Amino acid sequence: MDFDALFNEQLDRLKADGNYRYFAELERKCGKFPRAASHDDNGVRDVTVWCSNDYLGMGQHPKVIDAMCEAVRNSGTGAGGTRNISGTNHDHLRLEEELADLHGKEAALLFTSGYVSNWSALSCLGSRLENCVILSDSGNHASMIEGIRHSKAHKIIWKHNDVADLRSHLARLPADIPKIVAFESVYSMDGDIAPIREIVEAAEEFGAMTYIDEVHAVGMYGPRGGGVAEREGLMDRITLIEGTLGKAYGCVGGYITGSAALCDFIRSFASGFIFTTALPPAVAVAARTSIAHLKSSEMERAGQRRQVARLRAALDREGIPHMKNDSHIVPVMIGDPVKTRMLADYLMDQWGIYVQPINYPTVPKGTERLRFTPSPLHTDEDIDYLVSALSVLWRQCALAHAVA
Ligand SMILES: *Cc1c(COP(=O)(O)O)cnc(C)c1O
């Protein structure tokens, strides 16, 4: 059997649709963010990264770097085992305490990534709670969708951010079965924010537990970076808060926080927690340093808000349409995978601006876009340069009518 032919057949179809993914080969340079070196067939050049999830540049923060280097010198590189068999390090527990404190919860549990935390927690809850029904927002991330699917629990998909739809589903379910309402705070592609209070009220009314993914909010929202639920004063009313250490905190890893019983339950039964090597202790130390810093420092959050507002205003001045939302995510809609890729290529090749084209299946077909994430480290000049590049391209490509 010619397996490569089978692989290539599907890859060719992906290419024909314009949905084949080309990764930019970057070389991050410590202290230079958002600048990075970009490698391609023509060699190496400096580019400005406009789509990083290292939203606040914490991945290059001197305090975080120093803490990680020192921890490697102290503890070495790897954890040396799964959490169960010799891999639990003092630094993991200190980080879990820091995370529980961040969200005002009794306990926290670390995972190797945010993806793994969603996948593991939801598949564990959905499969272990008898007759459990999971009510999942239609915009939820792949990691939640896959976790729910793997749980084999009955799943109901409610209309994105539509609390009336959620309520109508909740009302039809028997009162005495366990229900989980799973949703995100900041949705990463449209940058819209869930009506958390209304969702929590609906869940409370029908006795459902709430599961929120704050991956695109932790570090950036709330007075201590506890996320949108912290900003809205709702953390104590949410059963489980999930987050990542890989985005605004600039490291890697994921976590859940909740009651001691909830975390002990998942610790004891979730395969994705148990059967994998624990995070390196140095990563735990770096993440804790980053979290602790952002608990007390408002400078990064204020800088991000300022540059997000500045980019939006500059786009408005040039008549470049972008999706309005209340978050730090600035989507510029193109609506066609080939055009989106072409624009991204021009920006990279002619202007040294790197923004990854976002296509299906990350977003629905016909909503392909460029997604900009201004950080506190993008300067006013970076923003002016980006917007002048976009406005030149806009005129060259006569895109205005193709835009949603
Ligand atoms: C990125 C992402 C995750 C996964 O987090 P990682 O730490 O990158 O694995 C989970 N949920 C959402 C909404 C995300 O965007």
Coordinates of C-alpha atoms and ligand atoms in Angstrom, one line a residue:
M1 CA 0.0 0.0 0.0
D2 CA 1.3 3.5 -0.9
F3 CA 0.6 5.4 2.2
D4 CA 2.4 8.5 1.1
A5 CA 0.0 8.7 -1.9
L6 CA -2.9 8.6 0.6
F7 CA -1.3 11.4 2.6
N8 CA -0.5 13.5 -0.4
E9 CA -4.0 13.2 -1.8
Q10 CA -5.5 14.9 1.3
L11 CA -2.6 17.4 1.5
D12 CA -3.2 18.4 -2.2
R13 CA -6.8 19.0 -1.5
L14 CA -5.9 21.2 1.5
K15 CA -3.5 23.2 -0.8
A16 CA -6.1 23.6 -3.5
D17 CA -8.6 25.0 -0.9
G18 CA -5.9 27.5 0.2
N19 CA -6.0 26.0 3.7
Y20 CA -2.6 24.4 3.8
R21 CA -0.6 25.8 6.7
Y22 CA 2.9 27.2 6.3
F23 CA 4.6 27.9 9.6
A24 CA 6.9 30.9 9.9
E25 CA 10.3 29.8 11.2
L26 CA 11.2 32.3 13.8
E27 CA 14.1 32.7 16.1
R28 CA 13.0 34.6 19.1
K29 CA 15.7 37.0 20.5
C30 CA 15.7 37.6 24.2
G31 CA 15.2 41.3 24.9
K32 CA 14.1 42.2 21.4
F33 CA 10.4 41.3 21.5
P34 CA 8.3 41.9 19.4
R35 CA 11.3 41.6 17.0
A36 CA 12.4 38.2 15.9
A37 CA 14.6 36.7 13.2
S38 CA 12.7 34.9 10.5
H39 CA 14.3 32.1 8.5
D40 CA 13.2 31.2 5.0
D41 CA 14.6 30.1 1.6
N42 CA 16.0 33.5 1.0
G43 CA 18.0 33.6 4.3
V44 CA 17.4 35.3 7.7
R45 CA 15.9 38.7 8.4
D46 CA 14.4 40.7 11.3
V47 CA 10.7 40.9 11.4
T48 CA 8.1 42.4 13.8
V49 CA 5.8 39.8 15.2
W50 CA 2.2 41.0 15.3
C51 CA 0.4 37.7 16.3
S52 CA 2.2 36.5 19.3
N53 CA 0.3 35.0 22.3
D54 CA 3.1 36.1 24.5
Y55 CA 0.7 39.0 24.9
L56 CA 2.7 41.0 27.5
G57 CA 6.2 40.0 26.5
M58 CA 6.6 38.1 29.8
G59 CA 8.5 35.3 28.0
Q60 CA 11.4 37.7 27.9
H61 CA 10.9 39.5 31.2
P62 CA 14.3 39.7 33.0
K63 CA 12.8 38.5 36.3
V64 CA 11.2 35.5 34.7
I65 CA 14.4 34.6 32.8
D66 CA 16.6 35.0 35.9
A67 CA 14.2 32.8 37.9
M68 CA 14.2 30.1 35.3
C69 CA 18.0 30.1 34.8
E70 CA 18.5 29.9 38.5
A71 CA 16.0 27.1 38.8
V72 CA 17.7 25.1 36.0
R73 CA 21.0 25.4 37.9
N74 CA 19.3 24.3 41.1
S75 CA 17.0 21.5 39.8
G76 CA 18.3 20.6 36.4
T77 CA 16.2 20.3 33.2
G78 CA 13.4 17.8 33.6
A79 CA 11.0 16.8 36.4
G80 CA 12.2 13.2 36.4
G81 CA 8.9 11.5 36.3
T82 CA 5.1 11.7 36.2
R83 CA 3.5 13.5 39.1
N84 CA 2.7 10.1 40.6
I85 CA 6.1 8.5 40.3
S86 CA 8.9 10.8 41.5
G87 CA 8.0 13.8 39.3
T88 CA 6.2 16.0 41.9
N89 CA 8.6 18.8 42.8
H90 CA 8.3 21.3 45.5
D91 CA 8.1 24.0 42.8
H92 CA 5.0 22.4 41.3
L93 CA 3.2 22.7 44.6
R94 CA 4.3 26.3 45.1
L95 CA 2.9 27.1 41.7
E96 CA -0.4 25.3 42.4
E97 CA -0.7 27.4 45.6
E98 CA 0.0 30.6 43.6
L99 CA -2.7 29.6 41.0
A100 CA -5.3 28.8 43.7
D101 CA -4.6 32.2 45.3
L102 CA -4.8 33.9 41.9
H103 CA -8.3 32.7 41.4
G104 CA -9.4 32.7 45.0
K105 CA -9.9 28.9 45.0
E106 CA -9.0 26.1 47.5
A107 CA -6.8 24.3 45.1
A108 CA -5.2 24.1 41.6
L109 CA -3.8 21.4 39.4
L110 CA -1.1 21.7 36.8
F111 CA -1.0 20.1 33.4
T112 CA 1.6 20.1 30.6
S113 CA -0.5 22.5 28.5
G114 CA -3.8 24.4 28.5
Y115 CA -5.0 22.0 25.8
V116 CA -4.2 19.0 28.0
S117 CA -5.9 20.6 31.0
N118 CA -9.2 21.2 29.1
W119 CA -9.0 17.8 27.4
S120 CA -8.3 15.9 30.7
A121 CA -10.6 17.8 33.0
L122 CA -13.7 17.7 30.7
S123 CA -13.2 14.1 29.6
C124 CA -12.7 13.1 33.3
L125 CA -15.8 15.0 34.6
G126 CA -18.0 13.9 31.6
S127 CA -17.1 10.3 31.9
R128 CA -17.0 9.9 35.7
L129 CA -20.2 11.8 36.6
E130 CA -23.1 9.5 36.0
N131 CA -25.6 10.8 33.4
C132 CA -23.7 14.0 33.1
V133 CA -24.7 16.4 30.4
I134 CA -22.2 19.0 29.1
L135 CA -23.6 22.2 27.7
S136 CA -20.9 23.6 25.4
D137 CA -20.8 27.1 23.8
S138 CA -20.6 26.7 20.0
G139 CA -17.4 28.8 19.9
N140 CA -15.5 26.7 22.3
H141 CA -11.8 25.8 21.7
A142 CA -10.8 22.5 20.1
S143 CA -9.3 21.3 23.4
M144 CA -12.7 21.5 25.1
I145 CA -14.6 20.0 22.2
E146 CA -12.2 17.0 22.1
G147 CA -12.3 16.5 25.8
I148 CA -16.1 16.5 25.8
R149 CA -16.2 14.1 22.8
H150 CA -13.8 11.7 24.5
S151 CA -15.9 11.7 27.7
K152 CA -18.8 10.2 25.7
A153 CA -21.1 12.3 27.9
H154 CA -24.3 13.7 26.3
K155 CA -23.4 17.0 24.8
I156 CA -25.6 20.0 24.0
I157 CA -24.1 22.8 21.9
W158 CA -25.7 26.2 22.7
K159 CA -25.5 29.3 20.5
H160 CA -22.4 31.3 21.1
N161 CA -22.7 33.7 24.0
D162 CA -26.5 33.3 23.9
V163 CA -27.8 32.9 27.4
A164 CA -31.4 32.6 26.4
D165 CA -30.5 29.6 24.3
L166 CA -28.5 28.1 27.1
R167 CA -31.4 28.6 29.5
S168 CA -33.8 26.9 27.1
H169 CA -31.6 23.8 27.0
L170 CA -31.0 23.8 30.8
A171 CA -34.8 24.1 31.4
R172 CA -35.5 20.9 29.3
L173 CA -33.0 18.7 31.3
P174 CA -34.1 16.7 34.4
A175 CA -33.3 18.5 37.6
D176 CA -31.4 15.6 39.2
I177 CA -28.7 14.9 36.7
P178 CA -25.2 16.6 36.8
K179 CA -24.8 19.4 34.2
I180 CA -21.7 21.3 33.2
V181 CA -21.8 24.6 31.4
A182 CA -18.5 25.0 29.5
F183 CA -17.5 28.3 28.0
E184 CA -14.6 30.7 27.5
S185 CA -14.2 34.3 28.8
V186 CA -12.3 35.9 25.9
Y187 CA -12.8 34.1 22.6
S188 CA -9.5 34.2 20.8
M189 CA -10.5 34.6 17.2
D190 CA -13.3 37.3 17.4
G191 CA -12.0 38.7 20.7
D192 CA -15.5 38.9 22.1
I193 CA -16.2 38.4 25.8
A194 CA -18.8 36.1 27.3
P195 CA -21.7 37.4 29.4
I196 CA -20.2 35.6 32.4
R197 CA -22.6 36.9 35.0
E198 CA -25.7 35.9 33.1
I199 CA -24.2 32.5 32.3
V200 CA -23.4 31.9 36.0
E201 CA -26.8 33.0 37.1
A202 CA -28.5 30.6 34.6
A203 CA -26.2 27.8 35.8
E204 CA -26.9 28.5 39.4
E205 CA -30.7 28.6 38.8
F206 CA -30.5 25.1 37.2
G207 CA -27.9 23.6 39.6
A208 CA -25.3 23.3 36.9
M209 CA -21.6 23.6 37.5
T210 CA -19.6 26.2 35.5
Y211 CA -16.4 25.5 33.6
I212 CA -14.7 28.6 32.2
D213 CA -11.6 28.7 30.0
E214 CA -9.8 32.0 30.8
V215 CA -6.8 31.2 28.6
H216 CA -6.9 34.4 26.7
A217 CA -7.6 36.5 29.8
V218 CA -5.3 35.4 32.6
G219 CA -2.5 37.8 33.3
M220 CA -4.3 40.5 31.3
Y221 CA -7.7 41.2 32.9
G222 CA -8.6 41.8 36.5
P223 CA -6.7 43.8 39.1
R224 CA -4.3 40.9 39.7
G225 CA -4.5 39.2 36.3
G226 CA -7.1 36.7 37.5
G227 CA -9.0 37.1 34.3
V228 CA -12.4 38.5 33.2
A229 CA -14.1 36.7 36.1
E230 CA -11.9 38.5 38.5
R231 CA -12.6 41.8 36.9
E232 CA -16.3 41.1 37.2
G233 CA -16.1 39.9 40.8
L234 CA -17.4 36.4 39.8
M235 CA -14.5 34.0 40.5
D236 CA -16.2 32.6 43.6
R237 CA -19.3 31.7 41.7
I238 CA -17.6 29.7 39.0
T239 CA -16.9 26.0 39.8
L240 CA -13.8 25.5 37.7
I241 CA -11.5 28.1 36.2
E242 CA -9.0 26.9 33.6
G243 CA -6.0 28.8 32.3
T244 CA -2.7 28.6 30.6
L245 CA 0.9 29.5 31.5
G246 CA 1.8 29.6 27.8
K247 CA 0.2 32.9 26.7
A248 CA 0.3 36.1 28.8
Y249 CA 2.5 34.3 31.4
G250 CA 5.1 33.6 28.7
C251 CA 6.0 30.0 29.7
V252 CA 4.2 26.7 29.0
G253 CA 1.7 24.6 30.9
G254 CA -2.0 24.6 31.8
Y255 CA -4.1 24.4 34.9
I256 CA -7.4 24.2 36.5
T257 CA -8.5 25.7 39.8
G258 CA -11.5 24.9 42.0
S259 CA -12.5 23.3 45.3
A260 CA -10.1 20.9 47.0
A261 CA -12.5 18.0 46.2
L262 CA -12.7 18.9 42.5
C263 CA -9.0 19.1 42.1
D264 CA -8.4 15.9 44.1
F265 CA -11.0 14.2 41.9
I266 CA -9.3 15.2 38.6
R267 CA -5.8 14.5 40.1
S268 CA -7.0 11.0 41.0
F269 CA -8.9 10.0 37.8
A270 CA -7.7 12.1 34.8
S271 CA -5.5 10.1 32.5
G272 CA -4.0 13.2 30.9
F273 CA -2.8 14.4 34.4
I274 CA -1.5 11.1 35.6
F275 CA 0.3 9.3 32.7
T276 CA 2.7 12.0 31.5
T277 CA 5.9 13.5 32.7
A278 CA 5.5 16.6 35.0
L279 CA 6.5 20.0 33.8
P280 CA 10.2 20.9 34.4
P281 CA 10.6 22.5 37.8
A282 CA 12.2 25.5 36.2
V283 CA 9.1 26.1 34.1
A284 CA 7.1 26.0 37.3
V285 CA 9.4 28.5 38.9
A286 CA 9.3 30.8 35.8
A287 CA 5.5 30.7 35.6
R288 CA 5.2 31.4 39.3
T289 CA 7.5 34.4 39.0
S290 CA 5.5 35.7 36.0
I291 CA 2.2 35.3 37.8
A292 CA 3.4 36.9 40.9
H293 CA 4.8 39.8 38.9
L294 CA 1.5 40.4 37.1
K295 CA -0.4 40.1 40.3
S296 CA 1.1 43.4 41.5
S297 CA 2.2 45.1 38.3
E298 CA -0.4 47.0 36.3
M299 CA 2.2 48.5 33.9
E300 CA 2.0 45.7 31.3
R301 CA -1.8 45.6 31.3
A302 CA -2.1 49.3 31.0
G303 CA 0.5 49.4 28.2
Q304 CA -1.3 46.7 26.3
R305 CA -4.7 48.5 26.6
R306 CA -3.0 51.7 25.4
Q307 CA -1.4 50.1 22.3
V308 CA -4.6 48.1 21.4
A309 CA -6.6 51.4 21.5
R310 CA -3.9 53.1 19.4
L311 CA -3.9 50.4 16.8
R312 CA -7.7 50.5 16.5
A313 CA -7.7 54.3 16.2
A314 CA -5.1 54.2 13.5
L315 CA -7.0 51.5 11.5
D316 CA -10.1 53.6 11.8
R317 CA -8.3 56.6 10.4
E318 CA -7.2 54.7 7.4
G319 CA -10.6 53.1 6.9
I320 CA -9.3 49.6 7.4
P321 CA -12.3 47.6 8.8
H322 CA -11.6 45.6 11.9
M323 CA -13.9 43.6 14.2
K324 CA -15.0 45.7 17.2
N325 CA -14.7 43.9 20.6
D326 CA -13.8 44.7 24.2
S327 CA -10.6 42.7 24.3
H328 CA -7.0 43.0 23.2
I329 CA -7.5 41.0 20.0
V330 CA -7.8 43.0 16.7
P331 CA -9.2 40.9 13.9
V332 CA -9.0 42.3 10.4
M333 CA -11.5 40.3 8.3
I334 CA -10.6 39.3 4.8
G335 CA -13.1 36.5 4.2
D336 CA -11.1 34.4 1.7
P337 CA -8.2 32.0 2.5
V338 CA -6.2 32.8 -0.7
K339 CA -6.4 36.6 -0.2
T340 CA -5.6 36.3 3.5
R341 CA -2.5 34.3 2.7
M342 CA -1.5 36.7 -0.1
L343 CA -1.8 39.7 2.2
A344 CA 0.2 38.0 5.0
D345 CA 2.9 37.1 2.4
Y346 CA 3.1 40.7 1.2
L347 CA 3.4 42.0 4.7
M348 CA 6.2 39.6 5.5
D349 CA 8.1 39.9 2.2
Q350 CA 7.8 43.6 1.6
W351 CA 7.4 45.1 5.1
G352 CA 9.0 42.7 7.5
I353 CA 5.7 42.4 9.4
Y354 CA 4.7 38.9 10.5
V355 CA 1.0 38.1 11.0
Q356 CA -0.2 34.6 10.5
P357 CA -3.2 34.2 8.2
I358 CA -6.0 32.6 10.2
N359 CA -8.0 30.1 8.2
Y360 CA -10.3 27.0 8.4
P361 CA -10.7 25.1 10.7
T362 CA -9.5 27.6 13.3
V363 CA -12.3 29.9 12.0
P364 CA -15.3 29.1 9.8
K365 CA -14.8 29.2 6.1
G366 CA -15.5 32.7 4.7
T367 CA -14.3 34.4 7.8
E368 CA -10.5 34.1 7.1
R369 CA -8.7 37.0 8.8
L370 CA -5.5 38.6 10.0
R371 CA -5.5 38.7 13.8
F372 CA -3.3 41.3 15.4
T373 CA -2.3 41.2 19.1
P374 CA -0.6 44.5 20.1
S375 CA 1.5 44.2 23.2
P376 CA 2.9 46.8 25.6
L377 CA 6.2 46.3 23.7
H378 CA 4.9 47.3 20.3
T379 CA 5.9 51.0 20.0
D380 CA 3.8 53.8 18.5
E381 CA 6.2 53.7 15.5
D382 CA 5.5 49.9 15.1
I383 CA 1.8 50.7 15.0
D384 CA 2.2 53.5 12.5
Y385 CA 4.4 51.3 10.3
L386 CA 1.9 48.5 10.4
V387 CA -1.0 50.6 9.5
S388 CA 0.7 52.4 6.7
A389 CA 1.7 49.0 5.2
L390 CA -1.9 47.8 5.5
S391 CA -3.3 50.9 3.9
V392 CA -0.9 50.6 1.0
L393 CA -1.9 47.0 0.5
W394 CA -5.6 47.9 0.9
R395 CA -5.4 50.3 -2.0
Q396 CA -3.3 48.0 -4.1
C397 CA -5.6 45.1 -3.6
A398 CA -8.9 47.1 -3.6
L399 CA -10.0 45.0 -0.7
A400 CA -12.5 47.3 0.8
H401 CA -15.5 45.5 -0.7
A402 CA -14.3 42.1 0.2
V403 CA -14.3 43.0 3.9
A404 CA -17.1 42.1 6.3
Ligands
LIG1 C1 -4.5 28.2 23.3 C2 -5.8 27.7 23.9 C3 -5.8 26.7 24.7 C4 -4.7 25.7 24.9 O1 -3.7 26.3 25.7 P1 -2.2 25.8 25.5 O2 -1.5 26.1 26.8 O3 -1.7 26.6 24.4 O4 -2.2 24.4 25.2 C5 -7.0 26.4 25.4 N1 -8.1 27.2 25.2 C6 -8.1 28.2 24.4 C7 -9.3 29.0 24.2 C8 -6.9 28.5 23.7 O5 -6.9 29.5 22.8

